[in-house]
Coordinates of C-alpha atoms and ligand atoms in Angstrom, one line a residue:
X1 CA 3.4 -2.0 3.4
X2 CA 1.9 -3.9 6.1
X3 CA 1.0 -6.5 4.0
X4 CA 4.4 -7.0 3.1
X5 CA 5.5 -6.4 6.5
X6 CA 3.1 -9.2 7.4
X7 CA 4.8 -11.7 5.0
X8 CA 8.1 -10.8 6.3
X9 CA 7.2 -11.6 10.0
X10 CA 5.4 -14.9 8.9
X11 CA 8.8 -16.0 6.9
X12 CA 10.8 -15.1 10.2
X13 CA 8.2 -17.0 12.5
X14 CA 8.3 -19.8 10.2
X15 CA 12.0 -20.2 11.2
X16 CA 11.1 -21.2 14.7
X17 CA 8.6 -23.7 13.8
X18 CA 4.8 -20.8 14.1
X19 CA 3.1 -21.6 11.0
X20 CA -0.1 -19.9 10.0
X21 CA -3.7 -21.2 10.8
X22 CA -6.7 -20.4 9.5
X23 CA -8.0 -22.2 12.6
X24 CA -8.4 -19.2 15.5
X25 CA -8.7 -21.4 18.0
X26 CA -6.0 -23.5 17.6
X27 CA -3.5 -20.4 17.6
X28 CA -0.6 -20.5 20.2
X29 CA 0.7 -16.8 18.9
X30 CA -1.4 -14.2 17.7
X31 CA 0.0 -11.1 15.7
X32 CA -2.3 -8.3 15.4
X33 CA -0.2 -5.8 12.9
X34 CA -1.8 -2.6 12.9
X35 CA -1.9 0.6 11.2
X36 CA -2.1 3.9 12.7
X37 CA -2.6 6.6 9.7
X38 CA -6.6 7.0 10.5
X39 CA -8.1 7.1 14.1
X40 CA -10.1 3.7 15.4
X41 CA -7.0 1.8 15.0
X42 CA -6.6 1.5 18.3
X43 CA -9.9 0.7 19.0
X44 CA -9.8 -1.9 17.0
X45 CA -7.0 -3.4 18.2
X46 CA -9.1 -3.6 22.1
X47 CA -11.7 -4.9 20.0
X48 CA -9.7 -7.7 18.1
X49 CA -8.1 -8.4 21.5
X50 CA -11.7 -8.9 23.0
X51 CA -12.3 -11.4 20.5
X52 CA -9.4 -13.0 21.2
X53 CA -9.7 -13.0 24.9
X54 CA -13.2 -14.2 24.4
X55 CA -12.1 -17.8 22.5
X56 CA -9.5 -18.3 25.0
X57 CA -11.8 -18.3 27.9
X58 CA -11.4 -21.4 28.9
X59 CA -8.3 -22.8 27.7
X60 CA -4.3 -21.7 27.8
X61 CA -3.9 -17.9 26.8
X62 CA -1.7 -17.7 23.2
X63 CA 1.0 -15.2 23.1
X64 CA -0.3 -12.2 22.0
X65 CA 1.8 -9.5 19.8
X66 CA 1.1 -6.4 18.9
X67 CA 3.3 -5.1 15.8
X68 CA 2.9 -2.1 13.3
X69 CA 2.5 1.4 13.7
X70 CA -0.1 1.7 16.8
X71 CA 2.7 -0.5 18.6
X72 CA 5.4 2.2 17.5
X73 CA 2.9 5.1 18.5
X74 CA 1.3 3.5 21.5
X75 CA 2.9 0.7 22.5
X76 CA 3.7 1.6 26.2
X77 CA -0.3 2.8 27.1
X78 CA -1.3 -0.8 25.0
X79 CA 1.1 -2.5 27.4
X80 CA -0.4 -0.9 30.3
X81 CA -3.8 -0.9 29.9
X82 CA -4.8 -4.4 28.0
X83 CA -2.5 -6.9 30.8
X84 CA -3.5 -9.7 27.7
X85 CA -1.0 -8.2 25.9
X86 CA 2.9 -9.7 25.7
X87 CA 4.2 -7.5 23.9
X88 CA 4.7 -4.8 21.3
X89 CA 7.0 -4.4 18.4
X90 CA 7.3 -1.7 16.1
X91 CA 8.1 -1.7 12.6
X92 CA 11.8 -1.0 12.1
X93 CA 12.1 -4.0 15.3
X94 CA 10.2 -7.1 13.5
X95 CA 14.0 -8.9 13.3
X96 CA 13.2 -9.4 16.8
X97 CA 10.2 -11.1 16.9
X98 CA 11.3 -14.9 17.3
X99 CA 13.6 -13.8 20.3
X100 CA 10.2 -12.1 21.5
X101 CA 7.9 -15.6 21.3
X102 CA 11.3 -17.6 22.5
X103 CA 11.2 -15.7 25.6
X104 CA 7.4 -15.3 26.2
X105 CA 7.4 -18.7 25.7
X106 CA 9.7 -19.4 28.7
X107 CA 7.6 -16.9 30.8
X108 CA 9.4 -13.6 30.8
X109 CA 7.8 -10.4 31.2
X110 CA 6.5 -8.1 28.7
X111 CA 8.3 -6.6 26.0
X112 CA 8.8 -3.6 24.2
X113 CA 10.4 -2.9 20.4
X114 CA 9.7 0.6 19.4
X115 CA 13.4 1.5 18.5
X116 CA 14.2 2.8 14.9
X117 CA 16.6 0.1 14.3
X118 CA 15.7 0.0 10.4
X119 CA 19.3 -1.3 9.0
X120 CA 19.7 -4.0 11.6
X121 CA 15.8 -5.0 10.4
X122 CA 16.4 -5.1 6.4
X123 CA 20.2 -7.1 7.2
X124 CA 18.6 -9.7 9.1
X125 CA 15.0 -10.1 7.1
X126 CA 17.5 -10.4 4.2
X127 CA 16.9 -14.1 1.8
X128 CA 13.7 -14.5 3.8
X129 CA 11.4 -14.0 0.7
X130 CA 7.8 -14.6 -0.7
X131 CA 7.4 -18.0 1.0
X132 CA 3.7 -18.0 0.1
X133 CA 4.7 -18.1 -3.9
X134 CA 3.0 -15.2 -4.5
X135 CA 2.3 -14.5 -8.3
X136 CA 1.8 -10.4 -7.8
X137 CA 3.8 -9.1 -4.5
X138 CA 5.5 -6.4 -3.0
X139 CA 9.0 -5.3 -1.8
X140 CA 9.5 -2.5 0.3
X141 CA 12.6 -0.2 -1.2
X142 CA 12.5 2.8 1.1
X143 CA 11.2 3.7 4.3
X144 CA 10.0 6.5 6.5
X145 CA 9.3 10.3 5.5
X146 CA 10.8 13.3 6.1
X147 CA 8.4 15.9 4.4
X148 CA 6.4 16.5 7.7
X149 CA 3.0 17.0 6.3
X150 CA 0.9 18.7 9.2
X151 CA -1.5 15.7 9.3
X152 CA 0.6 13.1 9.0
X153 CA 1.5 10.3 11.8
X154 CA 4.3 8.7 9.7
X155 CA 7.3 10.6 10.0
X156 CA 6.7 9.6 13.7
X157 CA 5.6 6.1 13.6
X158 CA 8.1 5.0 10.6
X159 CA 11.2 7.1 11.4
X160 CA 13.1 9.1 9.1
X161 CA 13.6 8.2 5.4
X162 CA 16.0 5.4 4.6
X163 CA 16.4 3.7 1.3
X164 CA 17.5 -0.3 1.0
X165 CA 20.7 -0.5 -1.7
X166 CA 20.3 -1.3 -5.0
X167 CA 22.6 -4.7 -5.1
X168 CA 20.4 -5.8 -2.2
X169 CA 17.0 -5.1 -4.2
X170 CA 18.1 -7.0 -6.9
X171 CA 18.7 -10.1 -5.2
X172 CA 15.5 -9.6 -3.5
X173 CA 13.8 -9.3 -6.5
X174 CA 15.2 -12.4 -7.6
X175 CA 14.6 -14.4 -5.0
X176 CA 10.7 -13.1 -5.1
X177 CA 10.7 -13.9 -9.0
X178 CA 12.6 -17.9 -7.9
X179 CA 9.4 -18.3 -5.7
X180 CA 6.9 -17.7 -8.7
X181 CA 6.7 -13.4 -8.7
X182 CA 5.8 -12.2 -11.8
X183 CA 4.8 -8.8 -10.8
X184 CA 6.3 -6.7 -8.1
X185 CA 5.3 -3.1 -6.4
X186 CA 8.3 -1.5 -5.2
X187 CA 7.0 0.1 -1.8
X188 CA 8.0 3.4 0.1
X189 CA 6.1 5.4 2.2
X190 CA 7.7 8.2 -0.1
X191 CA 8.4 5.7 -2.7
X192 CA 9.7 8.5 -5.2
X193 CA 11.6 9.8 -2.9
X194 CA 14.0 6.5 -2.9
X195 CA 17.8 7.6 -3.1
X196 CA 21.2 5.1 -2.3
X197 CA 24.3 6.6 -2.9
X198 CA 23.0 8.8 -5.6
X199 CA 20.8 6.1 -7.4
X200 CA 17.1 6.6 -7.9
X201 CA 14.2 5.2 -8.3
X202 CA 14.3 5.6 -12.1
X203 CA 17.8 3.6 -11.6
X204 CA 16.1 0.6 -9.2
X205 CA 13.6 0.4 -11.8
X206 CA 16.2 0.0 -14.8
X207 CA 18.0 -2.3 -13.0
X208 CA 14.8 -4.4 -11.7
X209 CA 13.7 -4.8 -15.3
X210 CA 16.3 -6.7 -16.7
X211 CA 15.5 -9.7 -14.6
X212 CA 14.1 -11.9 -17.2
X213 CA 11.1 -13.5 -15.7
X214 CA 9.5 -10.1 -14.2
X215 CA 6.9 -9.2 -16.1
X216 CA 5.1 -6.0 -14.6
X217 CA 6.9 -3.3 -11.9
X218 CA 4.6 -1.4 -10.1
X219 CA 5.6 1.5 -7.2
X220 CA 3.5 3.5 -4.6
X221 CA 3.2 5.6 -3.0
X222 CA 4.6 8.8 -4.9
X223 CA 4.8 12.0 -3.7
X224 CA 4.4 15.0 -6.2
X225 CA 7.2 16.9 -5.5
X226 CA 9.6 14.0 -6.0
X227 CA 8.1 13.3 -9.1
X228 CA 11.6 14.1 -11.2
X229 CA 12.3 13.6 -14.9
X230 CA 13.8 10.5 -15.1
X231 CA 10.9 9.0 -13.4
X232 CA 8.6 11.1 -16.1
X233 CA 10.9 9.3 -19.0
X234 CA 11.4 6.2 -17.6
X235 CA 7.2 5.9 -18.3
X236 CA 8.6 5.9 -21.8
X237 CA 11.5 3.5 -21.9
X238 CA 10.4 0.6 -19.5
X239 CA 7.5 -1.6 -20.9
X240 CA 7.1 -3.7 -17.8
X241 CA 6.2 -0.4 -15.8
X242 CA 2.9 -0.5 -15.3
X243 CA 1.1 2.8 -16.9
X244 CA -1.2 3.1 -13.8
X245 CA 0.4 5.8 -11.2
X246 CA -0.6 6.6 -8.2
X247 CA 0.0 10.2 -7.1
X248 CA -2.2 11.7 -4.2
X249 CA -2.8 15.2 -3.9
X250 CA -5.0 15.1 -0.8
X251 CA -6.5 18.8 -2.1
X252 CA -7.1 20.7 -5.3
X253 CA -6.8 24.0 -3.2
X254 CA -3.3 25.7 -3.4
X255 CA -4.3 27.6 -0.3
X256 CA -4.9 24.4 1.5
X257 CA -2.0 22.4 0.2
X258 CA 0.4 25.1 1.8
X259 CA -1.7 24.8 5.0
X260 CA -0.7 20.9 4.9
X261 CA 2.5 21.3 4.2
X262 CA 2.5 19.5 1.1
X263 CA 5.3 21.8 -0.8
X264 CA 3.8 22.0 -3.8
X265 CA 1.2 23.9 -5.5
X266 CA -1.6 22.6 -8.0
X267 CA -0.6 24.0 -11.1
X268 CA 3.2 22.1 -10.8
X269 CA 0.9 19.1 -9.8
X270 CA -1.4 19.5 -13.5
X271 CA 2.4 20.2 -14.8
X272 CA 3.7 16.5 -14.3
X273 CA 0.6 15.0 -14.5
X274 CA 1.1 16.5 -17.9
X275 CA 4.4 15.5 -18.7
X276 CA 3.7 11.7 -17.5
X277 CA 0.4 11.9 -20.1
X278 CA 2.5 13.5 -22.7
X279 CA 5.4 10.8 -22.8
X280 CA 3.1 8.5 -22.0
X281 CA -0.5 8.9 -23.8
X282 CA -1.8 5.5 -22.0
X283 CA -1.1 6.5 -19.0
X284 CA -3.6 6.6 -15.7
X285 CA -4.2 8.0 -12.2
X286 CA -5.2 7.4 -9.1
X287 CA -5.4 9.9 -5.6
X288 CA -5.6 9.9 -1.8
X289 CA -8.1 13.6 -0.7
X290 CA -8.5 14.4 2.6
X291 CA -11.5 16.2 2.5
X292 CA -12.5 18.8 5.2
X293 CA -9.1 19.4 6.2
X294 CA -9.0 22.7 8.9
X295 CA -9.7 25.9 7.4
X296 CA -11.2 24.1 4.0
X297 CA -13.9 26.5 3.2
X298 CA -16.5 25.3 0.5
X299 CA -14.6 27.2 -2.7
X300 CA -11.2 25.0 -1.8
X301 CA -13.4 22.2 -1.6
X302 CA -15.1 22.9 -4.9
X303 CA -11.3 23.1 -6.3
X304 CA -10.8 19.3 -5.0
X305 CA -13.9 18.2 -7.2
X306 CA -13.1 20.4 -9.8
X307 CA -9.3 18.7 -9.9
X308 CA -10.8 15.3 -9.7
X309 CA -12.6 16.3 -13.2
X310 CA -10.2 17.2 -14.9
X311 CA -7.5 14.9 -14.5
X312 CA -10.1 11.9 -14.4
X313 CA -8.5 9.5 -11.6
X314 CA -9.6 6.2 -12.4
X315 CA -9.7 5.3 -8.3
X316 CA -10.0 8.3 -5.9
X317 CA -9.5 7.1 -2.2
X318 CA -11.0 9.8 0.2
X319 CA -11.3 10.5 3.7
X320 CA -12.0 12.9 6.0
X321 CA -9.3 14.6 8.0
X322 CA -8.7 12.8 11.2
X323 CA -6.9 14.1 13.6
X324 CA -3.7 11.8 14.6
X325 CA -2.3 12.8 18.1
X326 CA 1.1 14.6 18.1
X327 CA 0.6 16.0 14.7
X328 CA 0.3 19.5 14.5
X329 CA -2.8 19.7 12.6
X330 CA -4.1 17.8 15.6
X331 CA -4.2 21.3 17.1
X332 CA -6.2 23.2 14.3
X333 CA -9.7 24.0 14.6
X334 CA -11.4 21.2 12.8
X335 CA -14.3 21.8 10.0
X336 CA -17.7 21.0 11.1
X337 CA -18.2 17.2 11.4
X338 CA -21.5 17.3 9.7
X339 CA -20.6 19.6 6.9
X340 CA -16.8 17.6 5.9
X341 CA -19.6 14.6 5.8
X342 CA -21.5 16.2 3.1
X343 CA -18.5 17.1 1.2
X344 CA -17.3 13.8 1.2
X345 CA -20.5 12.3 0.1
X346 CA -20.7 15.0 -2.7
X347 CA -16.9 14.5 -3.3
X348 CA -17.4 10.4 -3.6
X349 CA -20.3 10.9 -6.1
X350 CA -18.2 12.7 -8.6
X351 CA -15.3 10.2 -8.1
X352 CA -17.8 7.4 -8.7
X353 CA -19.6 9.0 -11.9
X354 CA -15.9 9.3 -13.4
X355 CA -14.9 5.8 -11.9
X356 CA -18.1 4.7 -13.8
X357 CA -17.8 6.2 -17.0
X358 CA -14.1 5.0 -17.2
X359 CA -15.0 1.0 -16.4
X360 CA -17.7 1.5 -18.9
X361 CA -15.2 2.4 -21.8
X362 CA -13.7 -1.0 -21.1
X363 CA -16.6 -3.5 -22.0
X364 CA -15.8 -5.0 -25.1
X365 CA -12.7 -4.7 -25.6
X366 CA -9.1 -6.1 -24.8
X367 CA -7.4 -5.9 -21.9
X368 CA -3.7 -7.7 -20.9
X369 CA -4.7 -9.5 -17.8
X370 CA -2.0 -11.4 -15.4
X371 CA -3.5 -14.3 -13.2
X372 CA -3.4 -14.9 -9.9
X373 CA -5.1 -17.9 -8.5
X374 CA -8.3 -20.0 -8.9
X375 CA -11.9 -18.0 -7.5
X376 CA -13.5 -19.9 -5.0
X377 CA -16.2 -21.1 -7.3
X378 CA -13.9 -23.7 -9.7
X379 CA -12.8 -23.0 -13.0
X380 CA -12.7 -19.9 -12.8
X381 CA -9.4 -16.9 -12.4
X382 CA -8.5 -13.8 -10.7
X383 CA -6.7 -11.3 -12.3
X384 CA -5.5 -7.4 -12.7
X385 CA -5.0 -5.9 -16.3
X386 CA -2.5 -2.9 -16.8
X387 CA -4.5 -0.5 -14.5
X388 CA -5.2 -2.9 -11.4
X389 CA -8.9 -3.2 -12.1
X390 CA -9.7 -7.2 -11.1
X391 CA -10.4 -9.2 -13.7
X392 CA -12.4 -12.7 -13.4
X393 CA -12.3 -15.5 -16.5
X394 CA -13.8 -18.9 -16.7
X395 CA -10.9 -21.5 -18.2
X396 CA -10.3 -24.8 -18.2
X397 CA -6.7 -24.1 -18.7
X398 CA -4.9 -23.2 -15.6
X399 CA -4.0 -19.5 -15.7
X400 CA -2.3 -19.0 -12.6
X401 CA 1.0 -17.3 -13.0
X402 CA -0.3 -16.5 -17.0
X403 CA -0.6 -12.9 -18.7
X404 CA -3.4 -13.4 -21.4
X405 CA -5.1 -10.7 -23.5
X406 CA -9.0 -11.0 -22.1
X407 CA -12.1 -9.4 -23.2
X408 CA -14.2 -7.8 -21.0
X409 CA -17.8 -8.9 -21.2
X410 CA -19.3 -7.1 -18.4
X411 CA -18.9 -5.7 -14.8
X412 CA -19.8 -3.9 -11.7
X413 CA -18.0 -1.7 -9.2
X414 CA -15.6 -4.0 -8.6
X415 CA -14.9 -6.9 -10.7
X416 CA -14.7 -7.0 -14.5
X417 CA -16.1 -10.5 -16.3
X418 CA -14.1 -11.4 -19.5
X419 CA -13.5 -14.7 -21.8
X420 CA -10.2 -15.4 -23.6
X421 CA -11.0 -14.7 -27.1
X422 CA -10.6 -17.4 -29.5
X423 CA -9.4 -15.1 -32.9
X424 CA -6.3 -13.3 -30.8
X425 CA -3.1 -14.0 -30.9
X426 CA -1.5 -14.7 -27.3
X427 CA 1.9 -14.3 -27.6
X428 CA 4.6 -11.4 -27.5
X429 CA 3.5 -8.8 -24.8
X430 CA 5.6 -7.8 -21.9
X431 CA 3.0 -6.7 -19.7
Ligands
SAM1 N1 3.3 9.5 1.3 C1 2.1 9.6 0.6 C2 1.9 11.0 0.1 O1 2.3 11.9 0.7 O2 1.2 11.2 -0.9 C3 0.9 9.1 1.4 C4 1.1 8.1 2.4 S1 -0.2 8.2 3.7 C5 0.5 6.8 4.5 C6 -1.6 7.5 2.9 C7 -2.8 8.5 2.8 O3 -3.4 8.5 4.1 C8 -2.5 9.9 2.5 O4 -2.3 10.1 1.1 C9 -3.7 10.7 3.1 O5 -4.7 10.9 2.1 C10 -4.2 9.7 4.1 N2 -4.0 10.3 5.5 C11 -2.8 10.4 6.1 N3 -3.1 11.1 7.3 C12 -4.4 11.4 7.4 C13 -5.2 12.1 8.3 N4 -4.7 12.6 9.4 N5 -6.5 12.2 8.0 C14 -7.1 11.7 6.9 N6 -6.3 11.0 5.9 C15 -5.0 10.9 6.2
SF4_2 FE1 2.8 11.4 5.4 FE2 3.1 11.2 2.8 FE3 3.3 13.6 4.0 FE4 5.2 11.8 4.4 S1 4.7 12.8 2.5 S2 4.2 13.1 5.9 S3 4.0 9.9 4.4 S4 1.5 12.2 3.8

């Protein structure tokens, strides 16, 4: 989301003539858009300033803005202690950052966004869209959260949930797909949870679909208990929905999932997951764990790995709990540092052996790939096949923009390495 926030500001800023630089010292604006889900964020934001600070020594300071969630969740202690500062916009208030650099620019003092002005944002970030002709890129549907998990900083930092209409979507899906989209990932903090005027997110997706020169529709981040079944069936019906899907549990333990808030329970969790596999046989997952969360003894940990076993995830991300200041697990007794350590390294091991046994299958065959841009090193392409995994191919055709069947020769952790094969037909697929 922040990346798609990001592009948003840059369209706006644009407007009054701030382009982007890959030069640092050069800048005359600096954003700094931050995130606030996992502690250091702050920290780093000192730290980036530092670095700023440091190149500016000696010449003119740039105008410095701080945006993103640490803004909304700190904004007033930023402003106080770090005087490089300017200012500090939250993320329902990014409409308002050109008025912002106007007035900095003509000296005024130090501002502060942190309102939860989130229709006034969306009405006036309206046809600004992918500017940087983005082939694969996102679109935010829905905002906020109102499930209250006990960890959680977003309900705080992102307001309470509101979804963007339908008819608006649509024409900014269009206007993403004019500036050279092919694939888009609708975006929500409770993505699943999207709801205008009765319509869903099975609905957006429907209507999304039609638009001729999409070829793939992504969405994250779901939540399991919004997880209804005409999202299950639209898995079925929609061949430019992706078959990869996203659905973090953050524990295998029923006992801890309560604890967290999370209103479901594991076996209604395994129910869907079933469902989606069942209507779906080529479907794929992927999780979010939050591992030593307070009170996780070693059995409910053992029930994580033994979840992340059996359903297989393709890409676990884990962390260990962190606690984020006004939450109310912030106030729990927290599992010993050293020992949530070792059960993340033990839990990341039996991710990885699954991870690896999964990328393994893929060498040698076919997978439907959709390009990028050009690697660094010429001739060659970046891509992601049906399940996101990167994808690199030496061509002297240019595949930028392409979807091409590829097979995959070899790879590591990261990046698979395939050729276009020469006895395949190319034409016909959707995805
Ligand atoms: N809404 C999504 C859901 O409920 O599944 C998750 C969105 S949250 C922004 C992204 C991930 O950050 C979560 O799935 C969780 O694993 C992780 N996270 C959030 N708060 C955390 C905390 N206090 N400590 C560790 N991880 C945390
Ligand atoms: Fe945070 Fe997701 Fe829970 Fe909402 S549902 S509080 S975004 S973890």
């Amino acid at each position: 989301m922040n990346e798609y926030d990001s592009n948003r500001i840059y369209d706006l800023t644009k407007k009054i003539n701030y382009l982007k630089t890959e030069n640092l010292d050069e800048a005359n604006c600096y954003v700094l858009n931050t995130c606030h889900i996992r502690e250091k964020a702050t920290d780093k934001v000192y730290h980036d300033i530092g670095r700023v600070k440091k190149q500016f020594r000696k010449k003119a300071k740039p105008i410095v803005l701080v945006t993103g969630c640490v803004a909304q969740a700190e904004g007033n202690i930023l402003l106080e202690k770090e005087k490089y500062i300017d200012a500090v916009i939250g993320p329902q208030s990014y409409h308002k950052i050109n008025k912002t650099i106007l007035d900095l620019e003509k000296k005024q003092k130090k501002i502060n966004f942190t309102n939860f002005d989130v229709i006034e944002k969306f009405d006036s970030l309206n046809s600004l869209k992918n500017s940087c002709g983005k082939i694969s890129t996102f679109l935010t549907i829905q905002e906020g959260c109102d499930k209250f998990c006990k960890f959680c900083v977003v309900p705080y930092t992102r307001g309470s949930e509101y979804s963007r209409s339908i008819k608006e979507l649509v024409i900014e899906a269009k206007q993403l797909i004019d500036n050279g989209a092919k694939e888009i990932t609708l975006l929500g903090q409770n993505v699943n949870a999207y709801n205008f005027e009765g319509k869903k997110l099975s609905d957006l997706i429907f209507e999304i679909s039609k638009i001729k020169d999409l070829k793939r529709i992504r969405y994250t981040t779901s939540h399991p208990k919004d997880f209804t079944q005409d999202l299950i069936d639209i898995h079925k019906d929609c061949e430019k929905l992706m078959p990869l899907i996203h659905l973090p549990v953050q524990s295998g333990s029923n006992k801890i999932l309560k604890a967290m808030n999370r209103k479901h329970t594991i076996e209604e969790y395994q129910r869907t997951i079933d469902k989606l596999n069942k209507v779906n046989s080529n479907i794929k997952f992927s999780s979010d764990f939050i591992i030593g969360y307070p009170g996780e003894t070693f059995e409910d940990f053992k029930q994580t790995e033994q979840l992340v076993k059996k359903v297989k995830y393709i890409n676990s991300y884990s962390f260990i709990f962190s606690a984020r200041p006004g939450t109310p697990a912030s106030k729990l007794k927290k599992t010993n540092l050293s020992e949530a350590k070792k059960r993340l390294i033990s839990f990341q091991s039996v991710a990885e052996t699954i991870k690896t046994k999964y990328r393994e299958t893929l060498i040698g065959k076919i997978s439907t790939v959709l390009f990028e841009n050009h690697t660094k090193d010429g001739g060659k392409y970046f891509g992601r096949d049906e399940f996101l995994n990167s994808v690199i191919v030496k061509s002297d055709e240019n595949l930028v923009g392409q979807i091409k069947k590829i097979k995959i020769i070899n790879g590591n952790h990261n990046t698979l390495h395939g050729e276009i094969p020469s006895n395949l037909s190319q034409n016909n697929h959707a995805a």
